Amino acid sequence: MLKIALPNKGRLSEEARLLFGDAGLEVRSTGERALTASLGGEFQALFVRAQDIPEFVADGAADAGVTGWDLVSESGRALETLADLEFGRCRLIVAASDDSGIASTAAIAAGARVATVYPRLAARFFAGRNQHVEIVPLSGAAEIAPHIGIADVIVDITSTGSTLKVNGLHEVETIMESTARLVAAPGALTAGSDDRRRSIEELTMALDSVLRARGKRYLMANVPRAALDAVRRVIPGLNGPTVIDILDGGIHVAVHAVVPAKTVYRTIAELKSLGAEGILVTRIERLMP
């Protein structure tokens, strides 16, 4: 049974559990504080800190893991992305206090102190710009550093920028963007036993199929045969709509297509204007290419 390292708490943990559950790999644990659990009876989950997951996967303690790409990059471990899971979206940024007068990275003085929980990424960023700074490693709460005099600027993650604003900080520059990833050691899909490779492939496909289905709807409608050309422009689908003859349907044919959920209301209105009848829209649990 393959071991999958999952975040033990926080938003990444919640989103990962939801995704695995939607993929049919529900977390089945003996209690809230359990360190391991069954994933649909197919895999074993290991619950660890999100920042430790790159080490677990790189060292072989877990066959794969789910964590933020920012944490993978900071770890310095060579890992392969099997899937971008699209949640936990954030940016690693340089930020300064509103009264600092710093409006760009170039305005940061030589020797400035940079507080961060991402010392490797911060050092690499400033070195790449030939700027000499002093990195001040922290374990958390970097936002307070400029206000208590232990740093001039910070390097930290943000998603909406609201925390920066509340703490009197502003963004100076984006270093990188990050999302949660399913990661494994290099060669995970080519090395090892056939069963192991097959299991990793199946896990990746299961998660990817759920992600593909999100934001999509399956639409079915009976439309006039004479309006098919116009219907194809309204619902192109993934590879064009599927057109099916209706038994004793007369002038109507059935069309089926996958459409974006955010514009389905407009699609329905356009189909009605073309004479469509019996329109049905359903959610999609999984979608394979």
Tab-separated table of C-alpha atoms in Angstrom:
chain	number	residue	atom	x	y	z
A	1	MET	CA	0.000	0.000	0.000
A	2	LEU	CA	1.487	3.327	-1.093
A	3	LYS	CA	1.993	6.041	1.512
A	4	ILE	CA	0.757	9.555	0.691
A	5	ALA	CA	1.925	12.442	2.899
A	6	LEU	CA	-0.855	14.966	3.551
A	7	PRO	CA	-0.846	18.241	5.535
A	8	ASN	CA	-1.998	17.609	9.087
A	9	LYS	CA	-3.795	20.936	9.569
A	10	GLY	CA	-4.808	24.213	7.995
A	11	ARG	CA	-6.405	25.105	4.699
A	12	LEU	CA	-4.165	22.780	2.668
A	13	SER	CA	-5.292	19.872	4.845
A	14	GLU	CA	-8.980	20.687	4.424
A	15	GLU	CA	-8.748	21.109	0.661
A	16	ALA	CA	-6.665	17.939	0.247
A	17	ARG	CA	-9.164	15.852	2.218
A	18	LEU	CA	-12.022	17.241	0.125
A	19	LEU	CA	-10.246	16.498	-3.154
A	20	PHE	CA	-9.301	12.966	-2.167
A	21	GLY	CA	-12.848	12.348	-0.964
A	22	ASP	CA	-14.298	13.538	-4.280
A	23	ALA	CA	-11.892	11.172	-6.042
A	24	GLY	CA	-13.268	8.219	-4.052
A	25	LEU	CA	-10.318	8.157	-1.648
A	26	GLU	CA	-12.043	9.255	1.535
A	27	VAL	CA	-9.862	9.683	4.604
A	28	ARG	CA	-10.769	6.985	7.132
A	29	SER	CA	-8.982	7.562	10.418
A	30	THR	CA	-9.424	6.271	13.959
A	31	GLY	CA	-9.612	9.808	15.368
A	32	GLU	CA	-8.955	13.486	14.723
A	33	ARG	CA	-5.383	13.224	16.056
A	34	ALA	CA	-4.474	10.031	14.205
A	35	LEU	CA	-1.131	10.247	12.410
A	36	THR	CA	-2.143	7.764	9.715
A	37	ALA	CA	-5.356	6.867	7.937
A	38	SER	CA	-6.696	4.796	5.079
A	39	LEU	CA	-7.432	6.584	1.819
A	40	GLY	CA	-10.386	4.713	0.387
A	41	GLY	CA	-8.696	1.457	1.319
A	42	GLU	CA	-6.286	1.947	-1.587
A	43	PHE	CA	-3.553	4.117	-0.039
A	44	GLN	CA	-2.286	5.073	3.394
A	45	ALA	CA	-2.211	8.728	4.445
A	46	LEU	CA	0.574	10.088	6.637
A	47	PHE	CA	-0.369	13.344	8.372
A	48	VAL	CA	2.627	15.639	8.820
A	49	ARG	CA	3.419	19.334	8.708
A	50	ALA	CA	3.077	20.765	5.227
A	51	GLN	CA	6.657	22.085	5.319
A	52	ASP	CA	7.994	18.606	6.174
A	53	ILE	CA	6.291	16.825	3.281
A	54	PRO	CA	9.055	17.525	0.712
A	55	GLU	CA	11.542	15.806	3.054
A	56	PHE	CA	9.265	12.807	3.620
A	57	VAL	CA	8.801	12.307	-0.128
A	58	ALA	CA	12.412	12.976	-1.124
A	59	ASP	CA	13.730	10.577	1.540
A	60	GLY	CA	11.298	7.816	0.565
A	61	ALA	CA	9.242	7.823	3.763
A	62	ALA	CA	6.234	8.597	1.544
A	63	ASP	CA	5.664	7.591	-2.073
A	64	ALA	CA	3.961	10.897	-2.884
A	65	GLY	CA	2.728	13.970	-1.056
A	66	VAL	CA	0.500	17.009	-1.252
A	67	THR	CA	1.912	20.389	-0.260
A	68	GLY	CA	2.426	23.913	-1.543
A	69	TRP	CA	4.912	24.521	-4.324
A	70	ASP	CA	6.393	27.335	-2.243
A	71	LEU	CA	7.323	24.795	0.434
A	72	VAL	CA	8.758	22.383	-2.134
A	73	SER	CA	10.874	25.180	-3.608
A	74	GLU	CA	12.072	26.314	-0.199
A	75	SER	CA	13.068	22.769	0.769
A	76	GLY	CA	15.585	22.575	-2.056
A	77	ARG	CA	14.713	18.913	-2.597
A	78	ALA	CA	14.377	17.680	-6.166
A	79	LEU	CA	10.781	16.551	-6.557
A	80	GLU	CA	8.565	15.961	-9.560
A	81	THR	CA	5.121	17.538	-9.899
A	82	LEU	CA	2.583	14.863	-10.807
A	83	ALA	CA	-0.400	17.232	-10.744
A	84	ASP	CA	-1.188	20.861	-10.002
A	85	LEU	CA	-4.118	20.541	-7.587
A	86	GLU	CA	-5.132	24.196	-8.083
A	87	PHE	CA	-6.008	24.995	-4.467
A	88	GLY	CA	-3.926	26.855	-1.884
A	89	ARG	CA	-3.174	29.543	-4.457
A	90	CYS	CA	-0.846	32.223	-3.108
A	91	ARG	CA	2.170	34.362	-3.991
A	92	LEU	CA	5.554	34.687	-2.325
A	93	ILE	CA	6.255	38.400	-2.176
A	94	VAL	CA	8.580	41.086	-0.908
A	95	ALA	CA	6.693	43.522	1.338
A	96	ALA	CA	7.608	46.655	3.278
A	97	SER	CA	5.883	48.854	5.824
A	98	ASP	CA	3.753	51.672	4.464
A	99	ASP	CA	5.981	54.314	6.045
A	100	SER	CA	9.243	52.836	4.713
A	101	GLY	CA	9.186	54.723	1.418
A	102	ILE	CA	10.130	51.475	-0.383
A	103	ALA	CA	8.188	51.237	-3.627
A	104	SER	CA	10.404	48.800	-5.538
A	105	THR	CA	12.970	46.112	-4.820
A	106	ALA	CA	15.688	48.382	-6.185
A	107	ALA	CA	14.891	50.840	-3.376
A	108	ILE	CA	15.870	48.315	-0.701
A	109	ALA	CA	19.192	49.510	0.722
A	110	ALA	CA	22.327	47.364	0.722
A	111	GLY	CA	22.596	45.430	3.954
A	112	ALA	CA	18.865	45.677	4.672
A	113	ARG	CA	17.480	42.997	6.939
A	114	VAL	CA	14.881	40.687	5.368
A	115	ALA	CA	12.699	38.677	7.758
A	116	THR	CA	11.178	35.503	6.330
A	117	VAL	CA	10.163	31.899	6.871
A	118	TYR	CA	11.559	31.270	3.377
A	119	PRO	CA	15.292	31.968	3.854
A	120	ARG	CA	16.459	29.903	0.844
A	121	LEU	CA	14.038	31.499	-1.606
A	122	ALA	CA	14.626	34.982	-0.228
A	123	ALA	CA	18.416	34.633	-0.414
A	124	ARG	CA	18.204	33.260	-3.958
A	125	PHE	CA	15.917	36.092	-5.066
A	126	PHE	CA	18.146	38.918	-3.817
A	127	ALA	CA	21.336	37.169	-4.950
A	128	GLY	CA	19.850	36.932	-8.431
A	129	ARG	CA	19.482	40.700	-8.399
A	130	ASN	CA	22.967	41.271	-7.019
A	131	GLN	CA	21.516	42.899	-3.915
A	132	HIS	CA	23.330	42.293	-0.650
A	133	VAL	CA	20.847	41.817	2.199
A	134	GLU	CA	20.868	40.110	5.584
A	135	ILE	CA	18.360	37.267	5.817
A	136	VAL	CA	16.623	36.998	9.203
A	137	PRO	CA	14.997	33.533	9.455
A	138	LEU	CA	11.705	33.367	11.344
A	139	SER	CA	9.344	30.528	12.201
A	140	GLY	CA	6.208	32.607	11.630
A	141	ALA	CA	4.436	35.981	11.922
A	142	ALA	CA	6.830	37.793	9.599
A	143	GLU	CA	4.386	40.722	9.322
A	144	ILE	CA	5.402	42.046	12.727
A	145	ALA	CA	9.143	42.166	11.958
A	146	PRO	CA	9.334	45.681	10.415
A	147	HIS	CA	7.275	47.152	13.262
A	148	ILE	CA	9.506	45.858	16.051
A	149	GLY	CA	12.750	46.748	14.336
A	150	ILE	CA	14.153	43.312	13.577
A	151	ALA	CA	13.875	43.720	9.801
A	152	ASP	CA	13.429	46.371	7.148
A	153	VAL	CA	11.343	44.260	4.764
A	154	ILE	CA	9.805	40.789	4.725
A	155	VAL	CA	9.425	37.936	2.285
A	156	ASP	CA	6.184	36.070	2.915
A	157	ILE	CA	3.177	34.511	1.217
A	158	THR	CA	-0.102	36.287	0.508
A	159	SER	CA	-3.304	35.346	-1.240
A	160	THR	CA	-5.535	38.421	-1.041
A	161	GLY	CA	-3.197	40.994	0.493
A	162	SER	CA	-5.646	41.681	3.326
A	163	THR	CA	-3.207	40.578	6.048
A	164	LEU	CA	-0.571	42.934	4.662
A	165	LYS	CA	-2.999	45.844	4.685
A	166	VAL	CA	-4.153	45.155	8.239
A	167	ASN	CA	-0.537	45.167	9.406
A	168	GLY	CA	0.447	48.382	7.620
A	169	LEU	CA	2.439	46.673	4.868
A	170	HIS	CA	2.353	46.866	1.097
A	171	GLU	CA	3.564	44.526	-1.612
A	172	VAL	CA	6.790	45.487	-3.350
A	173	GLU	CA	7.298	42.602	-5.778
A	174	THR	CA	6.142	39.047	-6.456
A	175	ILE	CA	8.857	36.397	-6.248
A	176	MET	CA	6.800	33.368	-7.288
A	177	GLU	CA	3.276	31.981	-7.476
A	178	SER	CA	2.303	28.794	-5.706
A	179	THR	CA	-0.466	26.209	-5.590
A	180	ALA	CA	-0.795	22.829	-3.924
A	181	ARG	CA	0.882	20.063	-5.894
A	182	LEU	CA	0.930	16.285	-5.864
A	183	VAL	CA	4.653	15.586	-5.794
A	184	ALA	CA	6.869	12.515	-5.891
A	185	ALA	CA	10.540	11.721	-6.140
A	186	PRO	CA	12.034	12.039	-9.661
A	187	GLY	CA	11.302	8.982	-11.761
A	188	ALA	CA	8.267	7.948	-9.721
A	189	LEU	CA	6.426	7.025	-12.904
A	190	THR	CA	9.354	5.141	-14.424
A	191	ALA	CA	11.244	3.582	-11.503
A	192	GLY	CA	10.215	0.918	-9.024
A	193	SER	CA	7.841	-1.998	-9.432
A	194	ASP	CA	5.057	-2.115	-12.005
A	195	ASP	CA	2.448	-2.152	-9.240
A	196	ARG	CA	3.908	0.951	-7.614
A	197	ARG	CA	4.062	2.877	-10.892
A	198	ARG	CA	0.519	1.817	-11.751
A	199	SER	CA	-0.786	2.921	-8.359
A	200	ILE	CA	0.837	6.361	-8.666
A	201	GLU	CA	-0.569	6.770	-12.175
A	202	GLU	CA	-4.048	5.771	-10.990
A	203	LEU	CA	-3.866	8.208	-8.078
A	204	THR	CA	-2.789	11.033	-10.362
A	205	MET	CA	-5.546	10.289	-12.877
A	206	ALA	CA	-8.200	10.062	-10.156
A	207	LEU	CA	-7.315	13.475	-8.730
A	208	ASP	CA	-6.926	15.029	-12.173
A	209	SER	CA	-10.358	13.760	-13.262
A	210	VAL	CA	-11.990	15.537	-10.309
A	211	LEU	CA	-10.116	18.756	-11.045
A	212	ARG	CA	-11.152	18.643	-14.703
A	213	ALA	CA	-14.808	18.287	-13.683
A	214	ARG	CA	-14.795	21.284	-11.364
A	215	GLY	CA	-16.332	24.326	-12.963
A	216	LYS	CA	-17.978	22.216	-15.678
A	217	ARG	CA	-21.555	21.075	-16.266
A	218	TYR	CA	-23.057	18.411	-18.523
A	219	LEU	CA	-25.821	19.874	-20.663
A	220	MET	CA	-28.428	17.976	-22.657
A	221	ALA	CA	-31.132	19.475	-24.847
A	222	ASN	CA	-33.438	18.667	-27.736
A	223	VAL	CA	-32.861	21.185	-30.523
A	224	PRO	CA	-34.281	21.696	-34.010
A	225	ARG	CA	-32.185	19.857	-36.571
A	226	ALA	CA	-32.249	22.956	-38.761
A	227	ALA	CA	-30.545	24.974	-36.002
A	228	LEU	CA	-27.575	22.639	-35.500
A	229	ASP	CA	-24.998	24.974	-37.017
A	230	ALA	CA	-26.036	27.734	-34.632
A	231	VAL	CA	-26.174	25.283	-31.716
A	232	ARG	CA	-22.572	24.220	-32.382
A	233	ARG	CA	-21.490	27.821	-31.970
A	234	VAL	CA	-23.350	28.093	-28.653
A	235	ILE	CA	-22.085	24.826	-27.147
A	236	PRO	CA	-18.828	23.806	-28.815
A	237	GLY	CA	-18.072	21.414	-25.921
A	238	LEU	CA	-14.691	19.773	-25.510
A	239	ASN	CA	-14.713	18.316	-29.009
A	240	GLY	CA	-17.997	19.723	-30.276
A	241	PRO	CA	-21.442	18.639	-29.021
A	242	THR	CA	-22.576	15.050	-29.335
A	243	VAL	CA	-25.601	14.887	-31.648
A	244	ILE	CA	-28.031	11.974	-31.275
A	245	ASP	CA	-31.113	11.155	-33.310
A	246	ILE	CA	-34.279	10.899	-31.219
A	247	LEU	CA	-36.605	7.983	-31.866
A	248	ASP	CA	-39.683	9.534	-33.492
A	249	GLY	CA	-38.139	12.880	-32.662
A	250	GLY	CA	-39.271	14.490	-35.892
A	251	ILE	CA	-37.477	17.770	-36.464
A	252	HIS	CA	-35.513	17.560	-33.180
A	253	VAL	CA	-32.205	15.927	-32.309
A	254	ALA	CA	-30.566	15.568	-28.903
A	255	VAL	CA	-27.305	17.367	-28.213
A	256	HIS	CA	-25.015	16.704	-25.250
A	257	ALA	CA	-22.008	18.815	-24.305
A	258	VAL	CA	-19.720	19.774	-21.423
A	259	VAL	CA	-20.002	23.515	-20.786
A	260	PRO	CA	-18.482	26.014	-18.312
A	261	ALA	CA	-20.598	26.331	-15.161
A	262	LYS	CA	-20.027	30.083	-14.899
A	263	THR	CA	-21.739	30.773	-18.239
A	264	VAL	CA	-24.346	28.007	-18.276
A	265	TYR	CA	-27.181	30.477	-17.623
A	266	ARG	CA	-26.279	32.330	-20.818
A	267	THR	CA	-25.937	29.074	-22.757
A	268	ILE	CA	-29.434	28.030	-21.709
A	269	ALA	CA	-30.881	31.380	-22.798
A	270	GLU	CA	-29.195	31.147	-26.217
A	271	LEU	CA	-30.405	27.577	-26.727
A	272	LYS	CA	-33.959	28.578	-25.838
A	273	SER	CA	-33.777	31.347	-28.426
A	274	LEU	CA	-32.867	28.688	-31.006
A	275	GLY	CA	-35.926	26.612	-30.124
A	276	ALA	CA	-34.324	24.111	-27.752
A	277	GLU	CA	-36.570	22.030	-25.490
A	278	GLY	CA	-36.088	19.673	-22.549
A	279	ILE	CA	-32.855	21.297	-21.402
A	280	LEU	CA	-31.149	19.416	-18.576
A	281	VAL	CA	-27.982	20.494	-16.747
A	282	THR	CA	-26.160	18.216	-14.287
A	283	ARG	CA	-22.961	18.319	-12.256
A	284	ILE	CA	-19.969	16.217	-13.297
A	285	GLU	CA	-18.072	14.193	-10.697
A	286	ARG	CA	-15.148	13.236	-12.906
A	287	LEU	CA	-13.954	14.142	-16.363
A	288	MET	CA	-11.280	12.225	-18.233
A	289	PRO	CA	-9.655	13.689	-21.370
